[in-house]
XYZ file of C-alpha atoms in Angstrom:
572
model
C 0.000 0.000 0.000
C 1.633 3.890 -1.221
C 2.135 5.902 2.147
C -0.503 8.740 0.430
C -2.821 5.827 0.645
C -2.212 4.037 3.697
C -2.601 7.811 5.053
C -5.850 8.177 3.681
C -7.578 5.308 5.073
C -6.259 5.795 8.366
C -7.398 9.185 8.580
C -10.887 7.854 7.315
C -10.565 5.368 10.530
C -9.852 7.650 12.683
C -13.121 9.633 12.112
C -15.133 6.661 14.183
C -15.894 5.497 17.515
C -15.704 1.631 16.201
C -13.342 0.792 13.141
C -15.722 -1.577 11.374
C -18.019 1.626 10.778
C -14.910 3.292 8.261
C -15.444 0.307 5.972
C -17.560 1.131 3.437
C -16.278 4.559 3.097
C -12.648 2.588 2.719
C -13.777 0.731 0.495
C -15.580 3.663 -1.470
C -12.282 5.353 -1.385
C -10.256 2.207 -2.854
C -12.859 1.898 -5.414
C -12.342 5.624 -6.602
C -9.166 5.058 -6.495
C -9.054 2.419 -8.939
C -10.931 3.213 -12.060
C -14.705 3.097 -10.105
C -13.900 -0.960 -9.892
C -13.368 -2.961 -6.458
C -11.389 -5.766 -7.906
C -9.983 -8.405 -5.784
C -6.888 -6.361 -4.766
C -8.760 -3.531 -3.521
C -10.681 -6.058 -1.617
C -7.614 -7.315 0.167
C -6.644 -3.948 0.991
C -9.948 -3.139 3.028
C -10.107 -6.189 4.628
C -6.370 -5.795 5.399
C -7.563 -1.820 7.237
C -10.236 -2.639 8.690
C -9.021 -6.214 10.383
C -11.011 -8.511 8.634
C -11.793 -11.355 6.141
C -12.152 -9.997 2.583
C -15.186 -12.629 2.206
C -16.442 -9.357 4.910
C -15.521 -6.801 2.449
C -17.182 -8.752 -0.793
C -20.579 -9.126 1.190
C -20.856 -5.851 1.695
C -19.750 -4.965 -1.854
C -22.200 -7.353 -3.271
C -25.310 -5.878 -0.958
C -24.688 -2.688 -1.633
C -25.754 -1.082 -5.471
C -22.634 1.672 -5.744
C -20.097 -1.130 -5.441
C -18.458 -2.446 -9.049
C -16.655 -5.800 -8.748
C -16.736 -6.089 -12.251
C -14.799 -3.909 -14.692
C -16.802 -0.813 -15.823
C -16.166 1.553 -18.396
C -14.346 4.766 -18.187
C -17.786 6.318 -18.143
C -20.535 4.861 -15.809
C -23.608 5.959 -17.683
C -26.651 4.958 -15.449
C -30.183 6.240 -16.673
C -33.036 6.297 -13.516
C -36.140 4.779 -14.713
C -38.322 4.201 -11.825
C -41.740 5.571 -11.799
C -40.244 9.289 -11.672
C -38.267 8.740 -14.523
C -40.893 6.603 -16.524
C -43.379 9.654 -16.183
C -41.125 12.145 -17.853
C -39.729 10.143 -20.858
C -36.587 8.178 -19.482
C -37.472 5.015 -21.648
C -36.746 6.982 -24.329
C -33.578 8.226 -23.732
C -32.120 5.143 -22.862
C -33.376 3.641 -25.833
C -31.067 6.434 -27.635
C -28.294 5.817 -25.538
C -28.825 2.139 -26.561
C -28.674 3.082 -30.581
C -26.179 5.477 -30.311
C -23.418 3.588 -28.510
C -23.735 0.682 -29.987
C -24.578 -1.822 -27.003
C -27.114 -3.293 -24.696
C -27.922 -1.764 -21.114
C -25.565 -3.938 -18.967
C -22.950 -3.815 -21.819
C -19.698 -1.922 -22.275
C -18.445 -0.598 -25.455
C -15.459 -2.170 -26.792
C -12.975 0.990 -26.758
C -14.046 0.253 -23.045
C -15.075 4.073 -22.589
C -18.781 3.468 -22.060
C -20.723 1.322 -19.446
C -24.635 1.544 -19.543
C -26.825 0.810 -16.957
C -30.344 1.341 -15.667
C -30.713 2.220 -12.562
C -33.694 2.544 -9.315
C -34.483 6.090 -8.103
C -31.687 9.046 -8.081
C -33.730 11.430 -6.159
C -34.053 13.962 -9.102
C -37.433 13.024 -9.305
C -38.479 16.915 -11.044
C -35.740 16.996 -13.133
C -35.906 13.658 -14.925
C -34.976 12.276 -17.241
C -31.251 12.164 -15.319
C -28.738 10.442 -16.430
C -25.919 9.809 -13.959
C -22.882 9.343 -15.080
C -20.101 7.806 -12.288
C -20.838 10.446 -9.242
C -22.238 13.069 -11.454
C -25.980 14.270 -12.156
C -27.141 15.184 -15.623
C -30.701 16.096 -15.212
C -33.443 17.797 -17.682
C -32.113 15.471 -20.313
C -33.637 15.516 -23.997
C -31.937 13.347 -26.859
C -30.524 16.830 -27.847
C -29.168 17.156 -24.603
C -27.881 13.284 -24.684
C -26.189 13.576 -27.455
C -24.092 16.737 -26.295
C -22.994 15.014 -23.090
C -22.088 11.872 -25.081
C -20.045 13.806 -27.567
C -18.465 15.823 -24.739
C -17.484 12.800 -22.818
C -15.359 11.457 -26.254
C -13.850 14.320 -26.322
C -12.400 14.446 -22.948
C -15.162 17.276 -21.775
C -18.298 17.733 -19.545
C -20.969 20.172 -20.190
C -22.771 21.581 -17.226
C -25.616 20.126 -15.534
C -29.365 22.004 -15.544
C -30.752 21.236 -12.654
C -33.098 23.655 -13.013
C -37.048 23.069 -12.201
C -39.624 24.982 -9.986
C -39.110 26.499 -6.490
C -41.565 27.863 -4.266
C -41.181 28.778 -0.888
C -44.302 30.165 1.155
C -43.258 29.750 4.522
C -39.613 31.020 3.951
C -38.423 28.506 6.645
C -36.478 25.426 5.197
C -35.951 26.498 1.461
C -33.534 29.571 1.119
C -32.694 31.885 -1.859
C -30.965 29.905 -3.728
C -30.448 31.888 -6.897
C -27.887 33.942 -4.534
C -24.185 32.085 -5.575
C -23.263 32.289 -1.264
C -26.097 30.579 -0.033
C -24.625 27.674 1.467
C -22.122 29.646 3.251
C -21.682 30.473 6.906
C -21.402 34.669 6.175
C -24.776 34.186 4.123
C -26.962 31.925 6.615
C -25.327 34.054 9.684
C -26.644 36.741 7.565
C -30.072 35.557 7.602
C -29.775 35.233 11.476
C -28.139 31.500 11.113
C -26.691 30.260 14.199
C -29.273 32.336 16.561
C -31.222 29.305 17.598
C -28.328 27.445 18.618
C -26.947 30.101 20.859
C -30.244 30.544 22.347
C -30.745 26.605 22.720
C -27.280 26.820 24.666
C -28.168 28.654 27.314
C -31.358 26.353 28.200
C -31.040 23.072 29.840
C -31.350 20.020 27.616
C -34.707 18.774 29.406
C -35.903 22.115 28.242
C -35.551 21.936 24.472
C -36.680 18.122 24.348
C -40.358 19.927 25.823
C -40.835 22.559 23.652
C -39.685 20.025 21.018
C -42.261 17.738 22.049
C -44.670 20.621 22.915
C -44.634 22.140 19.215
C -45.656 18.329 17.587
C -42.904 18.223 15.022
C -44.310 15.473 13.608
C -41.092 13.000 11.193
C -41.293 14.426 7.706
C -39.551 11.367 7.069
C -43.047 8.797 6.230
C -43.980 7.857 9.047
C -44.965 11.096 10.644
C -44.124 10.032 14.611
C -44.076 13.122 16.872
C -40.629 13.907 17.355
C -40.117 14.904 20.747
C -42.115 11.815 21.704
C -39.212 10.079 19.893
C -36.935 11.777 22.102
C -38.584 10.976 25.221
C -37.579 7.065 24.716
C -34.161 7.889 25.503
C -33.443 5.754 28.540
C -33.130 8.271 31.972
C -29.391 8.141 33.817
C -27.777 5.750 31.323
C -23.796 5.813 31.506
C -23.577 4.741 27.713
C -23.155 7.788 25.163
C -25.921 8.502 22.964
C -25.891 8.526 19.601
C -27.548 11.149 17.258
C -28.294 9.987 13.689
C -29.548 11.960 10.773
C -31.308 10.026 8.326
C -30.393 11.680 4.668
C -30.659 8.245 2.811
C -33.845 9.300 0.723
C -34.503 6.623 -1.301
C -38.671 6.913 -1.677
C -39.531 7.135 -5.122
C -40.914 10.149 -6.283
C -38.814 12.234 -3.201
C -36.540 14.433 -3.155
C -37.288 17.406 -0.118
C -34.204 16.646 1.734
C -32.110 17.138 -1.025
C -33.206 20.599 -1.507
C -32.360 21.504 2.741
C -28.747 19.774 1.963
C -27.657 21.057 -1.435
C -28.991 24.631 -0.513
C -29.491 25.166 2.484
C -26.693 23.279 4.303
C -26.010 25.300 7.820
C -30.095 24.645 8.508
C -29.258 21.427 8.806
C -26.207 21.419 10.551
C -27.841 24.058 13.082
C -30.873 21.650 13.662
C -28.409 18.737 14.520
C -26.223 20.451 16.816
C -29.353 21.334 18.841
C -30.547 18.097 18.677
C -27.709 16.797 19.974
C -27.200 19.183 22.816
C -30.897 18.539 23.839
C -30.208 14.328 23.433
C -26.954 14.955 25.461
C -25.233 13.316 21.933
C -21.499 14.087 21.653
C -21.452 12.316 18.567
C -23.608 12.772 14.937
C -23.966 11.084 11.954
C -25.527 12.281 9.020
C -26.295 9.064 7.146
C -26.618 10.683 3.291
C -27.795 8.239 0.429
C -24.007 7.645 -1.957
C -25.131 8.803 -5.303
C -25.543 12.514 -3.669
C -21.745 12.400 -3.324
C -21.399 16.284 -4.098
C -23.954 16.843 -1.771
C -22.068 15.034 0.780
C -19.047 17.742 -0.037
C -21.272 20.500 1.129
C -22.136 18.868 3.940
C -19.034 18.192 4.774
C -17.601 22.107 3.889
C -20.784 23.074 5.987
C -19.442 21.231 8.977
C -16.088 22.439 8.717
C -17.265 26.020 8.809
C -19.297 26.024 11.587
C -16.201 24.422 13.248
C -14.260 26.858 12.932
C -17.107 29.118 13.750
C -17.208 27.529 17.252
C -20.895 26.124 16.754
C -19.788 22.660 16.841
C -17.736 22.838 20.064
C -20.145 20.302 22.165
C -20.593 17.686 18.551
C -18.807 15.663 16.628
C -20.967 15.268 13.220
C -19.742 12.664 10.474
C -21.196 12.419 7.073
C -21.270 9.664 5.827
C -22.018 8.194 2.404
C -24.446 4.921 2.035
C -23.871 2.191 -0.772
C -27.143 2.104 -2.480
C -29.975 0.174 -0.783
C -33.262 1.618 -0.342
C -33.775 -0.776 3.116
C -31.440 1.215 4.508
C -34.005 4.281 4.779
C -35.152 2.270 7.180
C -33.352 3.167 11.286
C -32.385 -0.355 11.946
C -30.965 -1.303 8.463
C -29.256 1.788 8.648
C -27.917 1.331 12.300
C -26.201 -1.835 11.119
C -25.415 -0.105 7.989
C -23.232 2.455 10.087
C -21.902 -0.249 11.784
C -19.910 -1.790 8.453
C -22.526 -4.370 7.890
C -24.873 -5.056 5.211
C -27.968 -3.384 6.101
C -30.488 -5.735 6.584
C -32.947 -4.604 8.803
C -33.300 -5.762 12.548
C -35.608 -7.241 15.199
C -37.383 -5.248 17.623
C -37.789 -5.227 19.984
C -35.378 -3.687 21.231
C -35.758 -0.276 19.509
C -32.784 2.013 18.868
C -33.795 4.549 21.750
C -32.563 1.791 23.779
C -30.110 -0.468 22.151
C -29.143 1.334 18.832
C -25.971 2.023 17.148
C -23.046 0.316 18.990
C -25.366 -1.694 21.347
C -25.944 2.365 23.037
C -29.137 4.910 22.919
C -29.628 6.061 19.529
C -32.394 8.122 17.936
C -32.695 8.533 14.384
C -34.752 11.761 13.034
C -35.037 12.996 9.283
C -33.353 15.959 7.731
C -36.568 18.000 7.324
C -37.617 17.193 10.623
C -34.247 18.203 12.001
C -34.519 21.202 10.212
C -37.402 22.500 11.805
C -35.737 22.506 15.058
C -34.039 25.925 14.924
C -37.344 27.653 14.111
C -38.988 26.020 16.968
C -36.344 27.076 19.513
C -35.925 30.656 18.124
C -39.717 31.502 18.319
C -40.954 29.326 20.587
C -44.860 26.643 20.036
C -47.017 29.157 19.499
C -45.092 30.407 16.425
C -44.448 27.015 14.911
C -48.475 26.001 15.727
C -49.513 29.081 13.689
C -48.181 27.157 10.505
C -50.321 24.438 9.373
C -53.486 22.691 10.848
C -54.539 21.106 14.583
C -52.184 18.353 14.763
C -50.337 18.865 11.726
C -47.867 22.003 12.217
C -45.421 23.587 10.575
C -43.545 23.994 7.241
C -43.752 21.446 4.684
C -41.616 20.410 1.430
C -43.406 19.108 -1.466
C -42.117 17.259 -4.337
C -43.975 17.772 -7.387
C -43.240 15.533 -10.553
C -44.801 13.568 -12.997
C -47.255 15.378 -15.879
C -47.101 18.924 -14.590
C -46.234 21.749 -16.586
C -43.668 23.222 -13.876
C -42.419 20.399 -11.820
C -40.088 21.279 -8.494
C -40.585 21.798 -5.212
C -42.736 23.493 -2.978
C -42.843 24.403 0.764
C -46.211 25.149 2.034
C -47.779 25.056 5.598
C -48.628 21.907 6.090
C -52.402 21.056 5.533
C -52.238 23.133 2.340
C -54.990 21.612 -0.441
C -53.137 19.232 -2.948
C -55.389 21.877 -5.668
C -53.357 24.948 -4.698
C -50.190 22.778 -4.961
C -50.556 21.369 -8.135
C -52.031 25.150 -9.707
C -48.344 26.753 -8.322
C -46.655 23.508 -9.652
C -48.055 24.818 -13.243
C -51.300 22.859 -13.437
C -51.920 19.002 -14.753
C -50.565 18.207 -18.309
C -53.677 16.600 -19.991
C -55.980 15.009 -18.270
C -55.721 13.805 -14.425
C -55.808 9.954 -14.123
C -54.512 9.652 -10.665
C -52.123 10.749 -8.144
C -49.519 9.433 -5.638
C -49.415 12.261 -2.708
C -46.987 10.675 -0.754
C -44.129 8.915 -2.508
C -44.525 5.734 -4.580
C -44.879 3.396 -1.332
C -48.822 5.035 -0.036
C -52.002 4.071 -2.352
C -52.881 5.865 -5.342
C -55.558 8.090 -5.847
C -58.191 8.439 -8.291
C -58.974 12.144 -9.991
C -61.852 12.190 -7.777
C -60.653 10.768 -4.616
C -57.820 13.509 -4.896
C -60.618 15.847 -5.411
C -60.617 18.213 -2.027
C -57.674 16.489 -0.677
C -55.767 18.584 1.637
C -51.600 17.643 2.474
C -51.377 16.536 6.073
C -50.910 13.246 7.535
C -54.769 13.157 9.132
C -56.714 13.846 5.626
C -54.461 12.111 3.572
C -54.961 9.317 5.738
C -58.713 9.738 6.346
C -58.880 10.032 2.266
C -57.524 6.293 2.140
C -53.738 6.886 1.353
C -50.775 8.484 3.596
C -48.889 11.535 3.055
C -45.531 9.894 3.797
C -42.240 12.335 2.422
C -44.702 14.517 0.403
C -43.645 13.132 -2.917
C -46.473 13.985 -4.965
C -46.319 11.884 -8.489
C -48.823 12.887 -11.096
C -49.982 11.023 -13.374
C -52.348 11.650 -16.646
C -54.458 9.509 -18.656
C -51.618 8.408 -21.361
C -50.422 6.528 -18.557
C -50.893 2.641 -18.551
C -51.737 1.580 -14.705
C -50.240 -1.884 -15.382
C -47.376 -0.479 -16.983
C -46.901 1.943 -13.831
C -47.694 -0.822 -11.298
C -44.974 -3.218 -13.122
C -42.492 -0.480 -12.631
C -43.293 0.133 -9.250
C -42.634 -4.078 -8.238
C -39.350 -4.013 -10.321
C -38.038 -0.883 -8.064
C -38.821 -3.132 -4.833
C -38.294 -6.111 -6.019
C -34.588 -5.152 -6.869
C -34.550 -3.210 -3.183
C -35.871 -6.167 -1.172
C -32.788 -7.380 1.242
C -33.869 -10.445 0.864
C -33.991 -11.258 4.663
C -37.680 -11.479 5.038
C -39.683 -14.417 2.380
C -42.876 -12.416 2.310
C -41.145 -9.299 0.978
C -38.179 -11.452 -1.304
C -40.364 -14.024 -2.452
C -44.025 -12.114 -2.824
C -42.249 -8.641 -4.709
C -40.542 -11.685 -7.023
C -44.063 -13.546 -8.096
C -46.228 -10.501 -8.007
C -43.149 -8.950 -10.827
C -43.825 -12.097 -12.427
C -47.418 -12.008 -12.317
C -47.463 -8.241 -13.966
C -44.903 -8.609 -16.432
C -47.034 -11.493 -17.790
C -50.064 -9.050 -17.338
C -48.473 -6.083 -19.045
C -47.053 -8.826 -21.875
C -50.572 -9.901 -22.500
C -49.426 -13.449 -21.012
C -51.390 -13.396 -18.107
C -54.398 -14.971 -16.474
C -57.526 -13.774 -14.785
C -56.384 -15.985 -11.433
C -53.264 -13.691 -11.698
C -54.852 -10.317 -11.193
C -56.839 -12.295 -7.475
C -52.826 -13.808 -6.649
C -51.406 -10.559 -6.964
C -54.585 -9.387 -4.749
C -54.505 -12.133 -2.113
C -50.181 -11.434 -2.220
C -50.448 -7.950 -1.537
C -53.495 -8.487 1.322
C -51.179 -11.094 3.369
C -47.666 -9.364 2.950
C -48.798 -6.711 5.203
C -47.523 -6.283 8.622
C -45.060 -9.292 7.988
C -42.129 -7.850 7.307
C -39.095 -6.762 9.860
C -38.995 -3.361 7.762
C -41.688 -1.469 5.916
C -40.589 -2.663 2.177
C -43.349 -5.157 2.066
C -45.961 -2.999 2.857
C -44.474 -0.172 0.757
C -44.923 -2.597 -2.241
C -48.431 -4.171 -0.883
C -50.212 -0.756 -0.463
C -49.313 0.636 -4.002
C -49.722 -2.702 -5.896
C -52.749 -3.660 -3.911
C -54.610 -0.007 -4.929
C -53.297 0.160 -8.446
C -54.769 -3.393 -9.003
C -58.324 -2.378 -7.041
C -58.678 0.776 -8.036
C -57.955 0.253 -11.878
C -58.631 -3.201 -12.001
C -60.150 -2.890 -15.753
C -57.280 -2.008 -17.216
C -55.636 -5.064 -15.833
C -58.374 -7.132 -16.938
C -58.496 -6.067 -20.129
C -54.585 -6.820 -21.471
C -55.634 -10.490 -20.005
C -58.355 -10.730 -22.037
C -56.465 -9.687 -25.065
């Protein structure tokens, strides 16, 4: 191993309590280092650092979606087409990409300069079709477009990315200007009054900010929408082991893509919220656990950090970022937990929970980024002012992802409780004719025009209207759209995420995929239509994780809910 190397990792090391949790970004390091491939040497090398087997090291690499043990071209070109991506034309383009270099998605070119791939979800969900191409985003992308990158790439260039889609910010609160070129700098959030809410949270006593955090019903913008400071409540009382403050950044939902927004812009929000987090949780140590493929984004984070370091806001924390793999499961706290930990991220029993027995076997409590980023606004002006936003039960600020067949898709942060109408007007109205709607990322249940009819975004009405508001990734879809065609797409993207630990989730996602590709193919039966029914009825609560219900809610209402359609390729 070179000494600029060996220097490296153990400086990566050193950043963690437990060496086993430095593995995967070892490994990510090794892999960068050696033309975006983990090959068997690089293998040896991380099992070498880290103090274990390399069979270890290839488990991991072979869980997670970002790892390459096979050779790769010189130019990873991965197109997203989940259901985001399907909606706004990303068939097509990597149908071009197919014609125009010459190969099959999987394939390389021979020159060895091209590898093409399609891949689940890259949280650009407004901006699709995006082609990624090894750690970098190329969003808004037309065949035009395509063929411009493609060109540039030959010739040892890279055009800029356009990233550009719709923002709207009513309550002024998470989303910050970001047309101004400073805005994720210290000068301009101190600017704006950064940094207040953490002096002021300093001079109260812990017990006091976990109250009014509990008081002002913060409720997770993460899905599940569990009141926050009741979250931080479960903390055991007197405990000698250190607690451990994670911050989920993972965001892996289909059709989501809120947090990025807070992190790419709005960085020092974020860090603010965690370092008063942390002081109220007594946490000397942070982790912001950020999905891999928003590797940049990680980079701010990371400059963010350093900043405020200096600044002296970070003189009571320790906060890590660090980059996942690829594996939707690990949205969810456990998988992640053992994810952190250097392990593939499978999810795990409970009980216990992680308030209890969390990362490292020590108190833990995991909280999303928008949910951490309402913090500071809480603790600066106090319940009343945070109640005054939103509805009874359902306060505060809320992001919105808006994508799909809208004439200005991007994202939107209303009060919460805001009617999905006013949303979709700002977000530039329905292209054609509304067919249905997914308010809540692709995991809650569809609606139909007229169930959406009325429907106003917070977690009690969406869930009195039969669905869930989850991350507030609103997908739109119009009547071009084939419901089989969308609920195929929607199996594939869990199928391919299942862990595989649990049968009902590996095993049901694998025959209902079966089941609808026959459907869509105009192979299947009528019995296949009640099977996928009867599969998606009994997967349900069965699972260690949510996955199989966040494939047995969507499939289960696509099927009900447009069941002609499904019946009809059959009977063709």
């Amino acid at each position: 191993m070179d000494t600029q190397k060996d220097t490296m990792i153990k400086t990566i090391i050193g950043r963690y309590p437990k060496k086993d949790s430095a593995v995967m970004p070892v490994m990510q390091y090794l892999q960068k280092k050696n033309n975006n491939r983990l090959d068997d040497r690089a293998v040896e090398t991380a099992a070498k650092a880290i103090g274990c087997s390399k069979s270890k090291i290839y488990g991991i690499a072979t869980y997670y979606t970002m790892f390459n043990t096979q050779p790769v071209g010189k130019f990873h070109l991965q197109v997203d087409t989940c259901v985001p991506g399907f909606l706004h034309g990303a068939d097509e383009i990597l149908e071009h990409l197919e014609k125009k270099l010459g190969i099959k998605t999987g394939e390389t070119t021979k020159d060895g300069m091209f590898t093409l791939g399609a891949v689940q979800d890259l949280g650009s969900c407004a901006t699709g079709p995006v082609i990624q191409v090894n750690d970098r985003y190329f969003e808004n992308m037309t065949i035009k477009k395509t063929d411009a990158l493609i060109d540039a790439l030959k010739s040892g260039k890279e055009p800029e990315n356009d990233p550009s889609m719709t923002v709207i910010s009513k309550c002024g609160i998470l989303l910050n200007d970001r047309t101004k070129k400073d805005c994720r700098t210290l000068a301009f959030y101190k600017g704006n009054g950064g940094y207040q809410s953490l002096k002021k949270a300093l001079s109260l006593k812990p017990e006091q900010i976990v109250a009014e955090v509990k008081e002002a019903g913060i409720r997770g913008r993460g899905g599940a929408g569990f009141p926050a400071g009741t979250k931080w409540t479960f903390l055991p009382k007197n405990d000698p082991r250190p607690v451990y403050l994670i911050c989920n950044a993972d965001e892996g939902e289909p059709g989501t893509f809120k947090d990025r927004q807070i992190m790419e812009f709005n960085p020092h929000l974020l860090v603010e919220g965690i370092a008063i987090s942390a002081f109220a949780l007594s946490a000397k140590k942070a982790f912001i656990y950020i999905r891999g493929e928003f590797d940049w984004i990680a980079d701010i984070l990371d400059t963010a950090i350093e900043e405020a370091k200096k600044d002296g806001q970070l003189n009571h924390v320790d906060i890590i970022v660090h980059r996942g793999g690829g594996s939707y499961v690990c949205g969810d706290e456990t998988a992640q937990i053992e994810s952190l930990e250097g392990k593939r991220g499978n999810p795990r029993v409970k009980p216990p929970f992680p308030a209890n027995f969390g990362l490292y076997g020590c108190p833990t409590v995991v909280n999303n980024v928008e949910t951490l980023s309402c913090v500071p606004y809480v603790v600066q002006n106090g319940v009343a002012a945070f109640q005054k936003i939103g509805v009874s039960n359902n306060f505060g600020p809320k992001i919105f992802g808006v994508s799909g067949h809208v004439n200005k898709p991007g994202i939107f942060e209303y009060p919460m409780g805001t009617p999905l109408k006013e949303i979709l007007e700002a977000a530039g109205g329905v292209k054609g004719k509304l067919k249905g709607v997914i308010v809540g990322g692709l995991s809650v249940a569809i609606l139909t025009a007229k169930e959406a009819e009325g429907l106003n975004m917070d977690y009690d009405s969406c869930a009195k209207a039969g669905t869930a508001l989850g991350s507030g990734g609103i997908m739109v879809i119009n009547d071009t759209v084939s419901i089989p065609e969308l609920a195929l797409r929607t199996i594939e993207f869990y199928h391919h995420e299942s862990c595989g630990q649990c049968v009902p989730c590996r095993e049901g996602s694998l025959v209902i995929e079966h089941k609808l590709h026959d459907i869509v193919e105009g192979k299947g039966k009528m019995e296949d239509i009640d099977l996928i029914l009867h599969l998606t009825k009994n997967i349900r609560g069965l699972t260690l994780c949510p996955t199989g219900e966040a494939f047995a809610v969507p499939i289960q209402a696509m099927v009900s809910k447009f069941r002609p359609e499904f019946e009809a390729l059959v009977k063709r």
